[in-house]
Amino acid sequence: MHSHYRLRPTSILTKPLTQRLQLIHSHSHSHSHTSSLLPQWFSILRHAIAQSDLLLGKRTHARILTSGQTPDRYLTNNLITMYAKCASLSSARKLFDITPDRDLVTWNAVLAAYAHTGEVHDGDKAHEAFHLFRLLRQSVVVTTRHTLSPLFKLCLLYASPSASETLHGYAVKIGLQWDVFVAGALVNIYAKFRRIREARVLFDRMPVRDVVLWNVMMKAYVEMGIGDEALLLFSAFHRSGLRPDCISVRTILMGFGKKSVFERELEQVRGYATKLYMCDDDSDVVVWNKTLSSCLQAGEAWEAIDCFRDMIKLRVPCDSLTFLVILSVVASLNHLELGKQIHGAVMRLGWDQFVSVANSVINMYVKAGSVYYARSMFGQMKEVDLISWNTVISGCAMSGLEEYSLRMFVDLLRSGLLPDQFTIASVLRACSSLEESYCLGRQVHTCALKSGIVLDSFVSTALIDVYSKSGKMEEAELLFHNRDGFDLASWNAMMHGYIISDNYHEALRLFCLMHESGEKADQNTLANAAKASGCLVGLQQGKQIHNVVIKMRFDLDLFVISGILDMYLKCGDMESARKIFNEIPSPDDVAWTTMISGCVENGEEEHALFTYHQMRLAGTQPDEYTFATLVKACSLLTALEQGRQIHANVMKLNCAFDPFVMTSLVDMYAKCGNIEDAYGLFRRMNTRSVALWNAMIVGLSQHGNAKEALNFFNEMKSRGKNYGIEPEIEHYSCLVDALSRAGRIQEAEKVVSSMPFEGSATMYRTLLNACRVQGDKETGKRAAEKLFSLEPSDAAAYVLLSNIYAAANQWENAVSARNMMKRVKVKKDPGFSWVAIKNKVHLFVAGDKSHEETDLIYNKVEYVMKRIKEEGYVPDTEFTLVDIEEEDKESALYYHGEKLAIAYGLMKTPPSTTLRIIKNLRVCGDCHNAIKYISKVFEREIVVRDANRFHHFRSGICSCGDYW
């Protein structure tokens, strides 16, 4: 590698600034030095603006916050200006939003940020800017020409003549119509929109016109092909006493071909040019470069682009400085297509052989988000320096190409060049996003030690971040405590590390320590603290953090307030969560999804679906996680139709390729009683995870398709999905269930007593239910006693035992079981059954007469019972479970909730429609038997989901095999 490039120019250029930052940092905790630091803050910010160095600007902002100084209005305005000049609109807007004491400079700075982005295709940004302008007009602040300047630029960027006319009217209203700048901007806008007449009227009435304005007007005539008017204007320009410049001359000459009827006039123009020494003069490019540089420094990117285009048209010889400036301009615009055109000119003229120009091309592509072209340019370079390497390595790290960034770093080391702090920090950023981040981070750590830059604050913070994200908190703590001082980024990295290591107490302890040390928290700090409180379900701590957020005026920051919202939801405080959410002016997709997910986790599934509807009305697009959460809500509600609607939205918004969403849909269809759709969706999916196979197997099992479930399991094994797991208590529980279903109760009891785990309540409940089915009173009593000791408040144990005795006509024992339930104050959940008709849920309980169509429903029940009796149905009065007369027992059985729901479904749905009934408790034996007959007599498929499983009734047969 070429030795003269090993001087590491980047380090030499930035070393004084780095030393200055370190000096400031060393005094950052001393309040006596706060005022003396102000000139240095401004100096660094000016440097960041001049170099378009966003990272330096952000670090300076962080240092200001950690110095213990609350930025005053002047410093805040400079920070917003820095973000604007460095093309970070989001950061400028965030700082603006949390600034309470705004003056006109603050408003002007944030409006300038919108104009500086250059995001031509993002019309929403223009709308935001004009919305801010409307808010400004409503305030007491008096606007000036500097307020209108960015708005005029936006009118040009987004080609909005109507907005221009509105601004023109506003300028007239406030008396700025004939202000030189305002009128000139309007002339330029009208000229660019080819509204030459309006432009000329304004131009002629202006009391003062500078050279630039004359040139704009002449160029408008030339571009519209009205050369004679341009010549007349040039003549008037010359007579005005002002001196036409090189741009004036070239504008006129560019408007005519070699032969023209105005040859005499053109000769005079050429003669004038000769007097100015502008024709074929090497100094030409210097003049043009000065113009380009002036536009760049003034933030007038598109003016610089126009200037460069004129240079190309007039064949002005460009030099390296020309391309360095214009590439910086394009980089500030993040405009890929324009950058490609400039790159083409660079290659055509051979300037790509110069390292500085080639580096600028790489930087332009990285800023435009195209690392592919940056890498391609790097590969074509015959000579590279450390700047070349750093730009590509950093670009890859920030663009999700972490592995390529590491490979580039290895190649850099092999080339013989020594990395600097920027190289190491970029590579560590790449490491932190990879699975093997710990091992890679240690190797880069070693390189940093060898290079002597491990104590650099950026490097050490990046190392803390790598170790924290890897869960290696001991290494992170060692680095953290051995630093000369703490910066905000390292505090945040440590807190985040504790959170992902599930050490929430330590994260909150660090937050308290940080607060006590005088360190000012930022958005990341507060979001981390809120998350730690939520994960600990520490509502009181969370409320204290919320108070800090309000005190520091971060309550309008969407990132922070979303964290507070999530905390309240995790703590189950739905009232506070709703209040927080309703106060967010414009929730983003994260805030909406957080609210939807919180509703589901807190058992408010219907409100989750309502919130989703509001989300769509607000115009916010859901993502894959939103859909997975909504599908879960539909599963819990067994809301099949709503689930289908969510599925349709998934398809419409191109989220159907997400395996997590599709697995949730398969599970939803199964849990909503539609195993056929679940199966069809499963078969259509190209990739199948273990979770997807499990969802399908569980679904088939719940629907009684045992044979097919086993076939699925065998197919899953045949595709190489080895399980190889040690049996846990859940596996023993399944074995107990299988033996119980087979009627082998003694064997099931033996498994429970001999396994290496303490029997669970689920096992004994399964065994007790089997005893009810088989009529085994003695084993049932033993199972019930175990269940009472494990879960004394479980109503199911008392009810099952009572049912066993009642079925055996041992009414005293049955009553005794019920009385025991009363003594320990256990309440049996009331039985509900419901059916959804046209998206409306109709709820029924046994003997229910609250429905508005009760008489019709009861008549239908009696008709149904009469029909199935004719077919052979005999009421099973054992399930009355009370000692009353036989006739009364039969009557009591008729009006169980599930029978009422089925009768209503038969009344309200067309023949052959599948009825889907949900029951919160286990379906009773008589109803189970009756529904089999109903499905046969009325030729209906009836799907009943009870507390245990699904029952598919078809042609007098149930999928459960009469065991549930």
Coordinates of C-alpha atoms in Angstrom, one line a residue, residues 351-693:
W351 CA -11.2 12.9 -11.9
D352 CA -12.1 9.5 -10.4
Q353 CA -8.3 8.8 -10.4
F354 CA -7.9 11.4 -7.6
V355 CA -8.3 9.9 -4.2
S356 CA -10.0 13.0 -2.7
V357 CA -12.6 13.1 -5.4
A358 CA -13.2 9.3 -5.3
N359 CA -13.6 9.5 -1.6
S360 CA -16.2 12.2 -2.0
V361 CA -18.1 9.9 -4.5
I362 CA -18.0 7.1 -1.9
N363 CA -19.3 9.4 0.8
M364 CA -22.1 10.7 -1.6
Y365 CA -23.3 7.1 -2.2
V366 CA -23.2 6.2 1.5
K367 CA -25.2 9.4 2.4
A368 CA -27.7 8.5 -0.4
G369 CA -28.2 5.1 1.1
S370 CA -26.5 3.1 -1.7
V371 CA -23.7 1.1 -0.1
Y372 CA -23.7 -1.1 -3.3
Y373 CA -22.4 1.8 -5.4
A374 CA -20.0 3.0 -2.7
R375 CA -18.4 -0.5 -2.6
S376 CA -18.3 -0.6 -6.3
M377 CA -16.5 2.8 -6.4
F378 CA -14.1 1.6 -3.7
G379 CA -13.2 -1.5 -5.7
Q380 CA -12.4 0.5 -8.8
M381 CA -10.0 2.9 -7.0
K382 CA -6.3 2.3 -7.8
E383 CA -5.2 4.2 -4.7
V384 CA -7.0 4.4 -1.4
D385 CA -6.3 6.0 2.0
L386 CA -7.8 5.6 5.5
I387 CA -10.7 7.9 4.6
S388 CA -11.7 5.6 1.8
W389 CA -11.7 2.6 4.1
N390 CA -13.5 4.4 7.0
T391 CA -16.2 5.7 4.7
V392 CA -17.0 2.2 3.3
I393 CA -16.7 0.5 6.6
S394 CA -18.9 3.0 8.4
G395 CA -21.4 2.9 5.5
C396 CA -21.7 -0.8 5.6
A397 CA -22.1 -0.8 9.4
M398 CA -25.0 1.7 9.2
S399 CA -26.7 0.0 6.3
G400 CA -27.2 -3.4 7.8
L401 CA -24.2 -5.0 6.0
E402 CA -22.3 -5.7 9.3
E403 CA -20.5 -8.8 8.0
Y404 CA -19.2 -7.0 5.0
S405 CA -18.1 -4.2 7.3
L406 CA -16.0 -6.7 9.3
R407 CA -14.5 -8.2 6.2
M408 CA -13.5 -4.7 5.0
F409 CA -11.9 -4.1 8.4
V410 CA -9.8 -7.4 8.1
D411 CA -8.8 -6.3 4.6
L412 CA -7.7 -2.9 6.0
L413 CA -5.5 -4.6 8.6
R414 CA -3.9 -6.8 5.9
S415 CA -3.2 -3.7 3.7
G416 CA -0.8 -2.4 6.4
L417 CA -2.8 0.7 7.3
L418 CA -3.5 1.4 11.0
P419 CA -7.1 1.9 12.0
D420 CA -8.0 5.1 13.9
Q421 CA -10.8 5.7 16.4
F422 CA -13.4 6.2 13.7
T423 CA -12.5 2.8 12.1
I424 CA -12.8 1.0 15.4
A425 CA -16.0 2.7 16.5
S426 CA -17.6 1.8 13.1
V427 CA -16.5 -1.8 13.3
L428 CA -17.8 -2.1 16.9
R429 CA -21.1 -0.7 15.7
A430 CA -21.2 -3.6 13.2
C431 CA -20.3 -6.1 15.8
S432 CA -23.1 -5.1 18.2
S433 CA -25.7 -6.2 15.6
L434 CA -24.4 -9.7 15.0
E435 CA -25.1 -12.9 16.9
E436 CA -21.4 -13.5 17.5
S437 CA -20.9 -10.0 18.7
Y438 CA -19.1 -10.9 21.9
C439 CA -16.3 -12.9 20.2
L440 CA -15.9 -10.4 17.4
G441 CA -16.0 -7.5 19.9
R442 CA -13.2 -9.0 21.9
Q443 CA -11.0 -9.2 18.8
V444 CA -11.7 -5.6 17.8
H445 CA -11.0 -4.7 21.4
T446 CA -7.5 -6.2 21.1
C447 CA -6.9 -4.2 17.9
A448 CA -7.9 -1.0 19.8
L449 CA -5.4 -1.9 22.5
K450 CA -2.6 -2.4 20.0
S451 CA -3.5 0.8 18.2
G452 CA -3.5 2.8 21.5
I453 CA -6.9 4.2 21.0
V454 CA -8.9 2.1 23.5
L455 CA -9.3 5.1 25.9
D456 CA -10.9 7.2 23.2
S457 CA -14.4 8.0 24.5
F458 CA -16.1 6.9 21.2
V459 CA -14.2 3.6 21.2
S460 CA -14.8 2.8 24.9
T461 CA -18.5 3.7 24.6
A462 CA -18.8 1.4 21.5
L463 CA -17.1 -1.4 23.4
I464 CA -19.5 -1.0 26.3
D465 CA -22.4 -1.2 23.8
V466 CA -21.0 -4.4 22.3
Y467 CA -20.5 -6.2 25.6
S468 CA -23.8 -4.9 27.0
K469 CA -25.8 -6.2 24.0
S470 CA -24.0 -9.5 24.4
G471 CA -25.1 -9.8 28.0
K472 CA -21.4 -9.7 29.2
M473 CA -22.1 -7.1 31.9
E474 CA -18.9 -7.9 33.8
E475 CA -16.7 -6.8 30.9
A476 CA -19.0 -3.8 30.3
E477 CA -18.8 -2.8 33.9
L478 CA -15.0 -3.0 33.9
L479 CA -14.8 -0.6 30.9
F480 CA -17.5 1.6 32.4
H481 CA -15.8 2.1 35.7
N482 CA -12.3 2.5 34.3
R483 CA -13.2 5.5 32.1
D484 CA -11.9 8.9 33.0
G485 CA -15.5 10.1 33.0
F486 CA -18.9 9.0 32.0
D487 CA -20.8 10.2 29.0
L488 CA -24.5 9.8 28.4
A489 CA -24.0 7.2 25.7
S490 CA -22.1 4.9 28.0
W491 CA -24.8 5.3 30.8
N492 CA -27.5 4.4 28.3
A493 CA -25.5 1.4 26.9
M494 CA -25.1 0.0 30.5
M495 CA -28.8 0.4 31.3
H496 CA -29.8 -1.3 28.0
G497 CA -27.4 -4.1 28.8
Y498 CA -28.9 -4.7 32.2
I499 CA -32.4 -4.7 30.6
I500 CA -31.6 -7.3 27.9
S501 CA -29.9 -9.4 30.7
D502 CA -33.2 -9.3 32.6
N503 CA -31.4 -7.4 35.5
Y504 CA -34.1 -4.7 35.7
H505 CA -33.2 -3.8 39.4
E506 CA -29.7 -3.0 38.4
A507 CA -30.9 -0.9 35.4
L508 CA -33.0 1.2 37.8
R509 CA -30.2 1.4 40.3
L510 CA -28.0 2.8 37.6
F511 CA -30.7 5.3 36.6
C512 CA -30.9 6.5 40.2
L513 CA -27.0 6.7 40.4
M514 CA -27.0 8.7 37.2
H515 CA -29.6 11.1 38.5
E516 CA -27.8 11.6 41.8
S517 CA -24.5 12.3 39.9
G518 CA -26.1 15.2 38.1
E519 CA -26.1 13.5 34.7
K520 CA -28.9 14.7 32.5
A521 CA -31.1 11.9 31.1
D522 CA -32.1 11.9 27.4
Q523 CA -34.8 10.0 25.5
N524 CA -33.0 6.7 25.6
T525 CA -32.3 6.9 29.3
L526 CA -35.9 7.6 30.2
A527 CA -37.2 4.9 27.8
N528 CA -34.8 2.4 29.3
A529 CA -35.9 3.3 32.9
A530 CA -39.6 3.0 31.9
K531 CA -39.0 -0.4 30.3
A532 CA -37.2 -1.7 33.5
S533 CA -40.1 -0.5 35.7
G534 CA -42.7 -2.2 33.4
C535 CA -40.8 -5.5 33.3
L536 CA -40.7 -5.4 37.1
V537 CA -44.4 -4.5 37.2
G538 CA -43.2 -1.6 39.4
L539 CA -46.1 0.8 39.0
Q540 CA -44.9 3.3 41.7
Q541 CA -41.4 3.4 40.2
G542 CA -42.9 3.8 36.8
K543 CA -45.0 6.8 38.0
Q544 CA -41.9 8.5 39.4
I545 CA -40.2 8.1 36.1
H546 CA -43.2 9.5 34.4
N547 CA -43.0 12.5 36.6
V548 CA -39.3 12.9 35.6
V549 CA -40.3 12.7 32.0
I550 CA -42.9 15.5 32.5
K551 CA -40.4 17.6 34.5
M552 CA -37.8 17.3 31.8
R553 CA -40.4 18.1 29.1
F554 CA -40.0 14.8 27.3
D555 CA -43.7 14.1 27.5
L556 CA -44.1 15.3 23.9
D557 CA -41.3 13.0 22.7
L558 CA -43.0 10.0 20.9
F559 CA -40.2 7.6 21.7
V560 CA -40.2 8.4 25.4
I561 CA -44.0 8.5 25.9
S562 CA -44.4 5.2 24.1
G563 CA -42.1 3.7 26.7
I564 CA -44.2 5.2 29.5
L565 CA -47.4 3.9 27.8
D566 CA -45.8 0.4 27.6
M567 CA -44.9 0.6 31.3
Y568 CA -48.5 1.4 32.4
L569 CA -49.8 -1.5 30.2
K570 CA -47.3 -4.0 31.7
C571 CA -48.4 -2.9 35.1
G572 CA -52.0 -3.4 34.2
D573 CA -53.0 0.3 34.8
M574 CA -55.3 0.6 31.8
E575 CA -56.8 3.9 32.9
S576 CA -53.5 5.6 33.0
A577 CA -52.4 3.9 29.7
R578 CA -55.6 5.2 27.9
K579 CA -55.0 8.7 29.2
I580 CA -51.4 8.7 28.0
F581 CA -52.3 7.3 24.6
N582 CA -55.2 9.7 24.1
E583 CA -52.8 12.6 24.8
I584 CA -50.3 11.6 22.1
P585 CA -50.9 14.1 19.2
S586 CA -49.9 11.9 16.4
P587 CA -49.2 8.3 17.5
D588 CA -46.9 6.3 15.2
D589 CA -47.2 2.6 14.4
V590 CA -45.1 1.7 17.5
A591 CA -47.5 3.6 19.8
W592 CA -50.6 2.1 18.2
T593 CA -49.2 -1.4 18.3
T594 CA -48.1 -0.9 22.0
M595 CA -51.6 0.1 22.9
I596 CA -53.2 -2.8 20.9
S597 CA -50.8 -5.3 22.5
G598 CA -51.4 -4.0 26.0
C599 CA -55.1 -4.3 25.5
V600 CA -54.7 -8.0 24.6
E601 CA -52.3 -8.7 27.4
N602 CA -54.8 -7.1 29.9
G603 CA -57.8 -9.1 28.6
E604 CA -59.4 -6.3 26.7
E605 CA -59.4 -8.0 23.3
E606 CA -62.5 -6.1 22.0
H607 CA -60.9 -2.8 22.8
A608 CA -57.7 -4.0 21.0
L609 CA -59.8 -4.5 17.8
F610 CA -61.5 -1.1 18.3
T611 CA -58.1 0.6 18.6
Y612 CA -56.9 -1.1 15.4
H613 CA -60.0 0.4 13.6
Q614 CA -59.0 3.8 15.0
M615 CA -55.4 3.2 13.8
R616 CA -56.6 2.6 10.2
L617 CA -58.8 5.7 10.3
A618 CA -55.8 7.7 11.4
G619 CA -53.9 6.5 8.3
T620 CA -51.2 4.6 10.2
Q621 CA -50.1 1.4 8.5
P622 CA -49.9 -1.7 10.8
D623 CA -46.8 -3.9 10.7
E624 CA -46.3 -7.6 11.1
Y625 CA -46.2 -7.4 14.9
T626 CA -49.5 -5.4 14.9
F627 CA -51.2 -8.1 12.9
A628 CA -49.8 -11.0 15.0
T629 CA -51.2 -9.2 18.1
L630 CA -54.6 -8.6 16.4
V631 CA -54.9 -12.2 15.3
K632 CA -54.2 -13.3 18.9
A633 CA -57.1 -11.0 20.0
C634 CA -59.4 -12.7 17.6
S635 CA -58.2 -16.1 18.8
L636 CA -59.0 -15.2 22.4
L637 CA -62.4 -13.8 21.4
T638 CA -63.0 -16.7 19.0
A639 CA -64.1 -14.0 16.6
L640 CA -63.8 -15.8 13.3
E641 CA -65.2 -13.2 11.1
Q642 CA -63.0 -10.4 12.5
G643 CA -60.1 -12.8 12.2
R644 CA -60.9 -13.2 8.5
Q645 CA -61.0 -9.5 8.1
I646 CA -57.6 -9.2 9.7
H647 CA -56.3 -11.9 7.4
A648 CA -57.6 -9.9 4.4
N649 CA -55.7 -6.8 5.6
V650 CA -52.6 -9.0 6.0
M651 CA -52.8 -9.9 2.4
K652 CA -53.6 -6.4 1.2
L653 CA -50.7 -4.9 3.1
N654 CA -48.2 -7.5 1.9
C655 CA -47.5 -9.1 5.3
A656 CA -48.5 -12.6 4.2
F657 CA -44.8 -13.6 3.9
D658 CA -44.1 -13.1 7.6
P659 CA -44.0 -16.5 9.2
F660 CA -44.9 -15.2 12.7
V661 CA -48.1 -13.6 11.3
M662 CA -49.0 -16.7 9.3
T663 CA -48.4 -19.0 12.3
S664 CA -50.7 -16.8 14.3
L665 CA -53.4 -17.0 11.6
V666 CA -53.2 -20.8 11.5
D667 CA -53.6 -20.8 15.3
M668 CA -56.5 -18.4 15.1
Y669 CA -58.5 -20.4 12.6
A670 CA -58.0 -23.5 14.7
K671 CA -59.0 -21.8 17.9
C672 CA -62.0 -20.2 16.2
G673 CA -63.3 -23.7 15.3
N674 CA -62.3 -23.6 11.6
I675 CA -59.7 -26.3 11.4
E676 CA -60.3 -26.6 7.6
D677 CA -59.1 -23.1 6.9
A678 CA -56.2 -23.6 9.3
Y679 CA -55.2 -26.7 7.4
G680 CA -55.5 -25.0 4.0
L681 CA -53.4 -22.0 5.1
F682 CA -50.8 -24.4 6.5
R683 CA -50.5 -26.3 3.2
R684 CA -50.1 -23.1 1.2
M685 CA -47.1 -21.9 3.2
N686 CA -43.7 -22.4 1.7
T687 CA -41.6 -22.3 4.9
R688 CA -42.7 -24.2 8.0
S689 CA -41.2 -23.5 11.4
V690 CA -41.5 -25.7 14.5
A691 CA -44.0 -23.2 15.9
L692 CA -46.2 -23.6 12.8
W693 CA -46.1 -27.4 13.0

